[in-house]
Amino acid sequence: MSDVRHVLVLPDRDAAEEAVEALGERFGLPEEPELVRDALAGEDDAEDAQWLVVVEDAEGRLDPRVLDEFAATWDGWREEP
Protein backbone atom coordinates (compact mmCIF):
# COMPACT_ATOMS: atom_id res chain seq x y z
CA MET A 1 0.00 0.00 0.00
CA SER A 2 1.35 3.45 -0.86
CA ASP A 3 1.66 6.20 1.69
CA VAL A 4 -1.31 8.51 1.98
CA ARG A 5 -1.02 12.15 2.94
CA HIS A 6 -4.06 14.22 3.89
CA VAL A 7 -3.88 18.01 3.77
CA LEU A 8 -6.34 20.02 5.83
CA VAL A 9 -6.63 23.71 4.97
CA LEU A 10 -7.51 25.95 7.90
CA PRO A 11 -8.18 29.70 8.04
CA ASP A 12 -5.67 30.73 10.72
CA ARG A 13 -2.85 29.57 12.94
CA ASP A 14 -4.98 29.20 16.08
CA ALA A 15 -7.41 26.90 14.27
CA ALA A 16 -4.55 24.88 12.80
CA GLU A 17 -2.83 24.46 16.18
CA GLU A 18 -6.10 23.38 17.78
CA ALA A 19 -6.70 20.92 14.94
CA VAL A 20 -3.22 19.39 15.32
CA GLU A 21 -3.86 18.78 19.01
CA ALA A 22 -7.35 17.41 18.41
CA LEU A 23 -6.17 15.13 15.59
CA GLY A 24 -3.73 13.40 17.91
CA GLU A 25 -6.34 12.99 20.63
CA ARG A 26 -9.15 11.82 18.35
CA PHE A 27 -7.28 9.58 15.95
CA GLY A 28 -4.28 8.44 18.01
CA LEU A 29 -1.80 9.35 15.27
CA PRO A 30 1.67 7.77 15.48
CA GLU A 31 3.32 11.10 14.67
CA GLU A 32 2.24 14.72 15.06
CA PRO A 33 0.84 16.31 11.89
CA GLU A 34 3.00 18.95 10.21
CA LEU A 35 1.83 22.57 10.38
CA VAL A 36 2.63 24.72 7.33
CA ARG A 37 1.84 28.38 6.62
CA ASP A 38 0.62 28.86 3.06
CA ALA A 39 0.68 32.51 1.97
CA LEU A 40 -1.90 33.26 -0.68
CA ALA A 41 -0.45 34.23 -4.04
CA GLY A 42 0.46 37.91 -4.23
CA GLU A 43 -0.25 38.59 -0.57
CA ASP A 44 2.38 39.89 1.84
CA ASP A 45 0.15 40.32 4.89
CA ALA A 46 0.36 37.52 7.44
CA GLU A 47 -3.40 37.79 7.86
CA ASP A 48 -3.81 36.62 4.26
CA ALA A 49 -2.47 33.15 4.87
CA GLN A 50 -4.02 29.76 5.19
CA TRP A 51 -2.55 27.11 7.42
CA LEU A 52 -2.08 23.57 6.23
CA VAL A 53 -2.11 20.56 8.51
CA VAL A 54 -0.36 17.67 6.79
CA VAL A 55 -1.34 14.26 8.16
CA GLU A 56 0.71 11.22 7.20
CA ASP A 57 -1.49 8.12 6.98
CA ALA A 58 0.89 5.31 6.00
CA GLU A 59 -1.68 2.60 6.70
CA GLY A 60 -4.52 4.46 4.97
CA ARG A 61 -6.71 4.09 8.06
CA LEU A 62 -8.17 7.62 8.15
CA ASP A 63 -11.51 8.07 6.41
CA PRO A 64 -11.41 11.15 4.12
CA ARG A 65 -15.08 11.90 4.85
CA VAL A 66 -14.39 11.97 8.59
CA LEU A 67 -11.44 14.31 7.98
CA ASP A 68 -13.71 16.56 5.87
CA GLU A 69 -16.10 16.89 8.82
CA PHE A 70 -13.19 17.34 11.22
CA ALA A 71 -11.69 20.23 9.20
CA ALA A 72 -15.13 21.85 8.86
CA THR A 73 -15.17 22.23 12.67
CA TRP A 74 -12.64 25.05 12.16
CA ASP A 75 -14.19 26.40 8.90
CA GLY A 76 -11.59 24.45 6.94
CA TRP A 77 -11.56 21.68 4.38
CA ARG A 78 -9.53 18.71 3.20
CA GLU A 79 -7.69 19.11 -0.09
CA GLU A 80 -8.32 16.36 -2.60
CA PRO A 81 -5.05 14.69 -3.69
A tleap script that builds the chain and sets N, CA, C and O, in Angstrom:
source leaprc.protein.ff14SB
mol = sequence {
  NMET SER ASP VAL ARG HIE VAL LEU VAL LEU
  PRO ASP ARG ASP ALA ALA GLU GLU ALA VAL
  GLU ALA LEU GLY GLU ARG PHE GLY LEU PRO
  GLU GLU PRO GLU LEU VAL ARG ASP ALA LEU
  ALA GLY GLU ASP ASP ALA GLU ASP ALA GLN
  TRP LEU VAL VAL VAL GLU ASP ALA GLU GLY
  ARG LEU ASP PRO ARG VAL LEU ASP GLU PHE
  ALA ALA THR TRP ASP GLY TRP ARG GLU GLU
  CPRO
}
set mol.1.N position { 0.848 -1.186 0.000 }
set mol.1.CA position { 0.000 0.000 0.000 }
set mol.1.C position { 0.890 1.246 0.000 }
set mol.1.O position { 1.879 1.304 0.732 }
set mol.2.N position { 0.548 2.220 -0.802 }
set mol.2.CA position { 1.345 3.449 -0.865 }
set mol.2.C position { 0.966 4.379 0.284 }
set mol.2.O position { -0.135 4.316 0.830 }
set mol.3.N position { 1.920 5.242 0.628 }
set mol.3.CA position { 1.664 6.203 1.693 }
set mol.3.C position { 0.571 7.173 1.269 }
set mol.3.O position { 0.483 7.562 0.104 }
set mol.4.N position { -0.245 7.551 2.217 }
set mol.4.CA position { -1.312 8.513 1.979 }
set mol.4.C position { -1.003 9.746 2.823 }
set mol.4.O position { -0.587 9.648 3.977 }
set mol.5.N position { -1.216 10.880 2.225 }
set mol.5.CA position { -1.022 12.152 2.938 }
set mol.5.C position { -2.313 12.943 2.779 }
set mol.5.O position { -2.797 13.148 1.666 }
set mol.6.N position { -2.859 13.378 3.894 }
set mol.6.CA position { -4.058 14.217 3.887 }
set mol.6.C position { -3.619 15.642 4.216 }
set mol.6.O position { -2.780 15.858 5.090 }
set mol.7.N position { -4.193 16.604 3.508 }
set mol.7.CA position { -3.880 18.011 3.769 }
set mol.7.C position { -5.185 18.723 4.139 }
set mol.7.O position { -6.125 18.801 3.349 }
set mol.8.N position { -5.202 19.233 5.363 }
set mol.8.CA position { -6.344 20.016 5.830 }
set mol.8.C position { -5.971 21.487 5.719 }
set mol.8.O position { -4.893 21.893 6.153 }
set mol.9.N position { -6.861 22.281 5.140 }
set mol.9.CA position { -6.627 23.712 4.966 }
set mol.9.C position { -7.489 24.441 5.987 }
set mol.9.O position { -8.709 24.284 6.023 }
set mol.10.N position { -6.815 25.254 6.828 }
set mol.10.CA position { -7.515 25.946 7.895 }
set mol.10.C position { -7.277 27.452 7.783 }
set mol.10.O position { -6.252 27.879 7.251 }
set mol.11.N position { -8.219 28.258 8.281 }
set mol.11.CA position { -8.178 29.703 8.040 }
set mol.11.C position { -7.116 30.485 8.809 }
set mol.11.O position { -6.708 31.558 8.363 }
set mol.12.N position { -6.662 29.976 9.948 }
set mol.12.CA position { -5.669 30.733 10.717 }
set mol.12.C position { -4.840 29.807 11.590 }
set mol.12.O position { -5.141 28.622 11.736 }
set mol.13.N position { -3.799 30.370 12.161 }
set mol.13.CA position { -2.849 29.570 12.945 }
set mol.13.C position { -3.501 28.950 14.184 }
set mol.13.O position { -3.254 27.787 14.504 }
set mol.14.N position { -4.336 29.732 14.880 }
set mol.14.CA position { -4.983 29.200 16.080 }
set mol.14.C position { -5.809 27.962 15.750 }
set mol.14.O position { -5.739 26.954 16.453 }
set mol.15.N position { -6.591 28.043 14.678 }
set mol.15.CA position { -7.415 26.898 14.270 }
set mol.15.C position { -6.526 25.705 13.920 }
set mol.15.O position { -6.826 24.571 14.294 }
set mol.16.N position { -5.440 25.963 13.208 }
set mol.16.CA position { -4.545 24.883 12.804 }
set mol.16.C position { -3.895 24.221 14.009 }
set mol.16.O position { -3.792 22.996 14.066 }
set mol.17.N position { -3.453 25.030 14.979 }
set mol.17.CA position { -2.829 24.459 16.176 }
set mol.17.C position { -3.832 23.640 16.986 }
set mol.17.O position { -3.496 22.576 17.508 }
set mol.18.N position { -5.057 24.136 17.089 }
set mol.18.CA position { -6.103 23.376 17.781 }
set mol.18.C position { -6.381 22.065 17.056 }
set mol.18.O position { -6.553 21.023 17.689 }
set mol.19.N position { -6.423 22.118 15.737 }
set mol.19.CA position { -6.702 20.924 14.943 }
set mol.19.C position { -5.592 19.882 15.107 }
set mol.19.O position { -5.875 18.689 15.212 }
set mol.20.N position { -4.336 20.325 15.129 }
set mol.20.CA position { -3.220 19.391 15.316 }
set mol.20.C position { -3.378 18.654 16.645 }
set mol.20.O position { -3.225 17.434 16.710 }
set mol.21.N position { -3.683 19.398 17.691 }
set mol.21.CA position { -3.856 18.783 19.011 }
set mol.21.C position { -5.037 17.811 19.007 }
set mol.21.O position { -4.930 16.694 19.515 }
set mol.22.N position { -6.151 18.238 18.436 }
set mol.22.CA position { -7.354 17.411 18.414 }
set mol.22.C position { -7.174 16.166 17.541 }
set mol.22.O position { -7.710 15.104 17.859 }
set mol.23.N position { -6.427 16.293 16.449 }
set mol.23.CA position { -6.173 15.133 15.587 }
set mol.23.C position { -5.479 14.020 16.363 }
set mol.23.O position { -5.864 12.854 16.279 }
set mol.24.N position { -4.454 14.397 17.120 }
set mol.24.CA position { -3.729 13.405 17.908 }
set mol.24.C position { -4.621 12.733 18.935 }
set mol.24.O position { -4.560 11.517 19.120 }
set mol.25.N position { -5.452 13.529 19.604 }
set mol.25.CA position { -6.340 12.991 20.626 }
set mol.25.C position { -7.420 12.096 20.024 }
set mol.25.O position { -7.704 11.018 20.546 }
set mol.26.N position { -8.014 12.545 18.931 }
set mol.26.CA position { -9.149 11.820 18.352 }
set mol.26.C position { -8.742 10.578 17.578 }
set mol.26.O position { -9.417 9.551 17.646 }
set mol.27.N position { -7.640 10.669 16.844 }
set mol.27.CA position { -7.276 9.576 15.948 }
set mol.27.C position { -6.066 8.768 16.417 }
set mol.27.O position { -5.712 7.772 15.786 }
set mol.28.N position { -5.429 9.180 17.508 }
set mol.28.CA position { -4.277 8.442 18.009 }
set mol.28.C position { -3.176 8.288 16.972 }
set mol.28.O position { -2.683 7.184 16.742 }
set mol.29.N position { -2.794 9.389 16.351 }
set mol.29.CA position { -1.798 9.347 15.272 }
set mol.29.C position { -0.418 8.964 15.809 }
set mol.29.O position { -0.038 9.380 16.903 }
set mol.30.N position { 0.329 8.170 15.036 }
set mol.30.CA position { 1.665 7.767 15.476 }
set mol.30.C position { 2.666 8.924 15.493 }
set mol.30.O position { 3.628 8.898 16.261 }
set mol.31.N position { 2.447 9.941 14.652 }
set mol.31.CA position { 3.322 11.103 14.667 }
set mol.31.C position { 2.485 12.365 14.519 }
set mol.31.O position { 1.416 12.347 13.910 }
set mol.32.N position { 2.987 13.463 15.086 }
set mol.32.CA position { 2.236 14.719 15.063 }
set mol.32.C position { 2.156 15.250 13.629 }
set mol.32.O position { 3.149 15.233 12.901 }
set mol.33.N position { 0.980 15.720 13.230 }
set mol.33.CA position { 0.843 16.310 11.894 }
set mol.33.C position { 1.749 17.531 11.736 }
set mol.33.O position { 2.073 18.208 12.712 }
set mol.34.N position { 2.147 17.798 10.506 }
set mol.34.CA position { 3.000 18.949 10.208 }
set mol.34.C position { 2.125 20.177 9.977 }
set mol.34.O position { 1.086 20.094 9.323 }
set mol.35.N position { 2.551 21.311 10.517 }
set mol.35.CA position { 1.832 22.572 10.382 }
set mol.35.C position { 2.615 23.464 9.427 }
set mol.35.O position { 3.799 23.723 9.646 }
set mol.36.N position { 1.951 23.939 8.358 }
set mol.36.CA position { 2.634 24.718 7.329 }
set mol.36.C position { 1.823 25.970 7.022 }
set mol.36.O position { 0.616 25.895 6.796 }
set mol.37.N position { 2.494 27.131 7.014 }
set mol.37.CA position { 1.839 28.384 6.621 }
set mol.37.C position { 1.871 28.475 5.102 }
set mol.37.O position { 2.917 28.278 4.482 }
set mol.38.N position { 0.728 28.773 4.509 }
set mol.38.CA position { 0.621 28.860 3.058 }
set mol.38.C position { 0.129 30.257 2.697 }
set mol.38.O position { -1.073 30.521 2.720 }
set mol.39.N position { 1.063 31.156 2.360 }
set mol.39.CA position { 0.681 32.514 1.971 }
set mol.39.C position { -0.072 32.458 0.649 }
set mol.39.O position { 0.310 31.730 -0.267 }
set mol.40.N position { -1.125 33.222 0.564 }
set mol.40.CA position { -1.897 33.264 -0.676 }
set mol.40.C position { -1.107 34.035 -1.729 }
set mol.40.O position { -0.410 34.999 -1.410 }
set mol.41.N position { -1.214 33.623 -2.939 }
set mol.41.CA position { -0.451 34.229 -4.037 }
set mol.41.C position { -0.628 35.741 -4.079 }
set mol.41.O position { -1.751 36.244 -4.082 }
set mol.42.N position { 0.487 36.456 -4.109 }
set mol.42.CA position { 0.456 37.908 -4.230 }
set mol.42.C position { 0.182 38.650 -2.941 }
set mol.42.O position { 0.077 39.877 -2.951 }
set mol.43.N position { 0.064 37.948 -1.844 }
set mol.43.CA position { -0.255 38.592 -0.571 }
set mol.43.C position { 0.966 38.606 0.333 }
set mol.43.O position { 1.636 37.586 0.498 }
set mol.44.N position { 1.257 39.766 0.922 }
set mol.44.CA position { 2.380 39.887 1.841 }
set mol.44.C position { 1.924 39.876 3.303 }
set mol.44.O position { 2.711 39.571 4.198 }
set mol.45.N position { 0.686 40.202 3.535 }
set mol.45.CA position { 0.155 40.320 4.888 }
set mol.45.C position { -0.027 38.945 5.526 }
set mol.45.O position { -0.609 38.044 4.922 }
set mol.46.N position { 0.471 38.795 6.735 }
set mol.46.CA position { 0.358 37.518 7.444 }
set mol.46.C position { -1.099 37.118 7.663 }
set mol.46.O position { -1.411 35.936 7.813 }
set mol.47.N position { -1.984 38.108 7.680 }
set mol.47.CA position { -3.395 37.791 7.857 }
set mol.47.C position { -3.964 37.065 6.641 }
set mol.47.O position { -4.962 36.353 6.748 }
set mol.48.N position { -3.334 37.246 5.497 }
set mol.48.CA position { -3.807 36.622 4.262 }
set mol.48.C position { -3.089 35.305 4.017 }
set mol.48.O position { -2.519 35.084 2.949 }
set mol.49.N position { -3.121 34.450 5.001 }
set mol.49.CA position { -2.468 33.153 4.873 }
set mol.49.C position { -3.429 32.078 5.336 }
set mol.49.O position { -4.254 32.289 6.226 }
set mol.50.N position { -3.300 30.934 4.715 }
set mol.50.CA position { -4.016 29.756 5.188 }
set mol.50.C position { -2.976 28.891 5.882 }
set mol.50.O position { -1.776 29.021 5.641 }
set mol.51.N position { -3.446 28.029 6.726 }
set mol.51.CA position { -2.548 27.109 7.421 }
set mol.51.C position { -2.903 25.703 7.002 }
set mol.51.O position { -4.073 25.319 6.983 }
set mol.52.N position { -1.891 24.946 6.669 }
set mol.52.CA position { -2.077 23.568 6.235 }
set mol.52.C position { -1.655 22.633 7.354 }
set mol.52.O position { -0.624 22.831 7.997 }
set mol.53.N position { -2.461 21.621 7.573 }
set mol.53.CA position { -2.113 20.557 8.511 }
set mol.53.C position { -1.932 19.303 7.662 }
set mol.53.O position { -2.879 18.794 7.064 }
set mol.54.N position { -0.695 18.821 7.627 }
set mol.54.CA position { -0.361 17.666 6.790 }
set mol.54.C position { -0.330 16.426 7.679 }
set mol.54.O position { 0.457 16.338 8.620 }
set mol.55.N position { -1.203 15.472 7.360 }
set mol.55.CA position { -1.341 14.262 8.164 }
set mol.55.C position { -0.840 13.076 7.346 }
set mol.55.O position { -1.395 12.752 6.296 }
set mol.56.N position { 0.208 12.439 7.839 }
set mol.56.CA position { 0.714 11.222 7.200 }
set mol.56.C position { -0.164 10.060 7.648 }
set mol.56.O position { -0.449 9.908 8.836 }
set mol.57.N position { -0.588 9.244 6.689 }
set mol.57.CA position { -1.485 8.124 6.978 }
set mol.57.C position { -0.964 6.888 6.246 }
set mol.57.O position { -1.594 6.388 5.314 }
set mol.58.N position { 0.202 6.406 6.690 }
set mol.58.CA position { 0.894 5.314 5.997 }
set mol.58.C position { 0.023 4.066 5.824 }
set mol.58.O position { 0.132 3.363 4.820 }
set mol.59.N position { -0.831 3.799 6.796 }
set mol.59.CA position { -1.678 2.602 6.696 }
set mol.59.C position { -3.003 2.863 5.989 }
set mol.59.O position { -3.779 1.936 5.759 }
set mol.60.N position { -3.264 4.129 5.643 }
set mol.60.CA position { -4.523 4.462 4.970 }
set mol.60.C position { -5.735 4.178 5.836 }
set mol.60.O position { -6.774 3.748 5.336 }
set mol.61.N position { -5.606 4.419 7.142 }
set mol.61.CA position { -6.705 4.094 8.060 }
set mol.61.C position { -7.659 5.250 8.329 }
set mol.61.O position { -8.719 5.044 8.920 }
set mol.62.N position { -7.305 6.459 7.908 }
set mol.62.CA position { -8.173 7.618 8.153 }
set mol.62.C position { -9.181 7.768 7.020 }
set mol.62.O position { -8.818 7.745 5.844 }
set mol.63.N position { -10.431 7.918 7.381 }
set mol.63.CA position { -11.515 8.068 6.411 }
set mol.63.C position { -11.558 9.528 5.936 }
set mol.63.O position { -11.753 10.430 6.750 }
set mol.64.N position { -11.380 9.770 4.635 }
set mol.64.CA position { -11.406 11.148 4.125 }
set mol.64.C position { -12.678 11.904 4.486 }
set mol.64.O position { -12.627 13.107 4.743 }
set mol.65.N position { -13.822 11.217 4.510 }
set mol.65.CA position { -15.085 11.900 4.854 }
set mol.65.C position { -15.075 12.378 6.305 }
set mol.65.O position { -15.592 13.452 6.613 }
set mol.66.N position { -14.488 11.582 7.189 }
set mol.66.CA position { -14.394 11.975 8.591 }
set mol.66.C position { -13.453 13.176 8.721 }
set mol.66.O position { -13.713 14.088 9.506 }
set mol.67.N position { -12.359 13.175 7.949 }
set mol.67.CA position { -11.439 14.310 7.977 }
set mol.67.C position { -12.085 15.567 7.408 }
set mol.67.O position { -11.801 16.670 7.876 }
set mol.68.N position { -12.953 15.419 6.402 }
set mol.68.CA position { -13.709 16.561 5.866 }
set mol.68.C position { -14.524 17.214 6.985 }
set mol.68.O position { -14.481 18.431 7.168 }
set mol.69.N position { -15.268 16.389 7.729 }
set mol.69.CA position { -16.095 16.893 8.818 }
set mol.69.C position { -15.228 17.505 9.916 }
set mol.69.O position { -15.569 18.537 10.492 }
set mol.70.N position { -14.100 16.849 10.195 }
set mol.70.CA position { -13.186 17.339 11.225 }
set mol.70.C position { -12.677 18.739 10.867 }
set mol.70.O position { -12.711 19.640 11.705 }
set mol.71.N position { -12.207 18.927 9.636 }
set mol.71.CA position { -11.691 20.231 9.196 }
set mol.71.C position { -12.792 21.295 9.218 }
set mol.71.O position { -12.527 22.456 9.529 }
set mol.72.N position { -14.014 20.905 8.893 }
set mol.72.CA position { -15.129 21.851 8.865 }
set mol.72.C position { -15.413 22.434 10.248 }
set mol.72.O position { -15.993 23.515 10.356 }
set mol.73.N position { -15.010 21.731 11.303 }
set mol.73.CA position { -15.171 22.226 12.666 }
set mol.73.C position { -14.499 23.584 12.827 }
set mol.73.O position { -14.957 24.426 13.599 }
set mol.74.N position { -13.398 23.791 12.085 }
set mol.74.CA position { -12.640 25.051 12.155 }
set mol.74.C position { -12.812 25.868 10.868 }
set mol.74.O position { -11.930 26.651 10.518 }
set mol.75.N position { -13.924 25.697 10.165 }
set mol.75.CA position { -14.192 26.396 8.903 }
set mol.75.C position { -13.097 26.100 7.869 }
set mol.75.O position { -12.720 26.964 7.078 }
set mol.76.N position { -12.608 24.879 7.895 }
set mol.76.CA position { -11.593 24.453 6.936 }
set mol.76.C position { -12.109 23.348 6.047 }
set mol.76.O position { -13.296 23.022 6.053 }
set mol.77.N position { -11.198 22.776 5.281 }
set mol.77.CA position { -11.559 21.682 4.377 }
set mol.77.C position { -10.333 20.806 4.147 }
set mol.77.O position { -9.206 21.169 4.483 }
set mol.78.N position { -10.599 19.628 3.555 }
set mol.78.CA position { -9.530 18.715 3.196 }
set mol.78.C position { -9.298 18.826 1.702 }
set mol.78.O position { -10.230 18.729 0.903 }
set mol.79.N position { -8.047 19.031 1.338 }
set mol.79.CA position { -7.694 19.106 -0.089 }
set mol.79.C position { -7.776 17.724 -0.696 }
set mol.79.O position { -7.344 16.746 -0.086 }
set mol.80.N position { -8.321 17.637 -1.876 }
set mol.80.CA position { -8.315 16.356 -2.603 }
set mol.80.C position { -6.914 16.165 -3.188 }
set mol.80.O position { -6.306 17.118 -3.675 }
set mol.81.N position { -6.404 14.932 -3.137 }
set mol.81.CA position { -5.049 14.694 -3.690 }
set mol.81.C position { -4.986 14.905 -5.194 }
set mol.81.O position { -3.925 14.744 -5.796 }
savepdb mol mol.pdb
quit
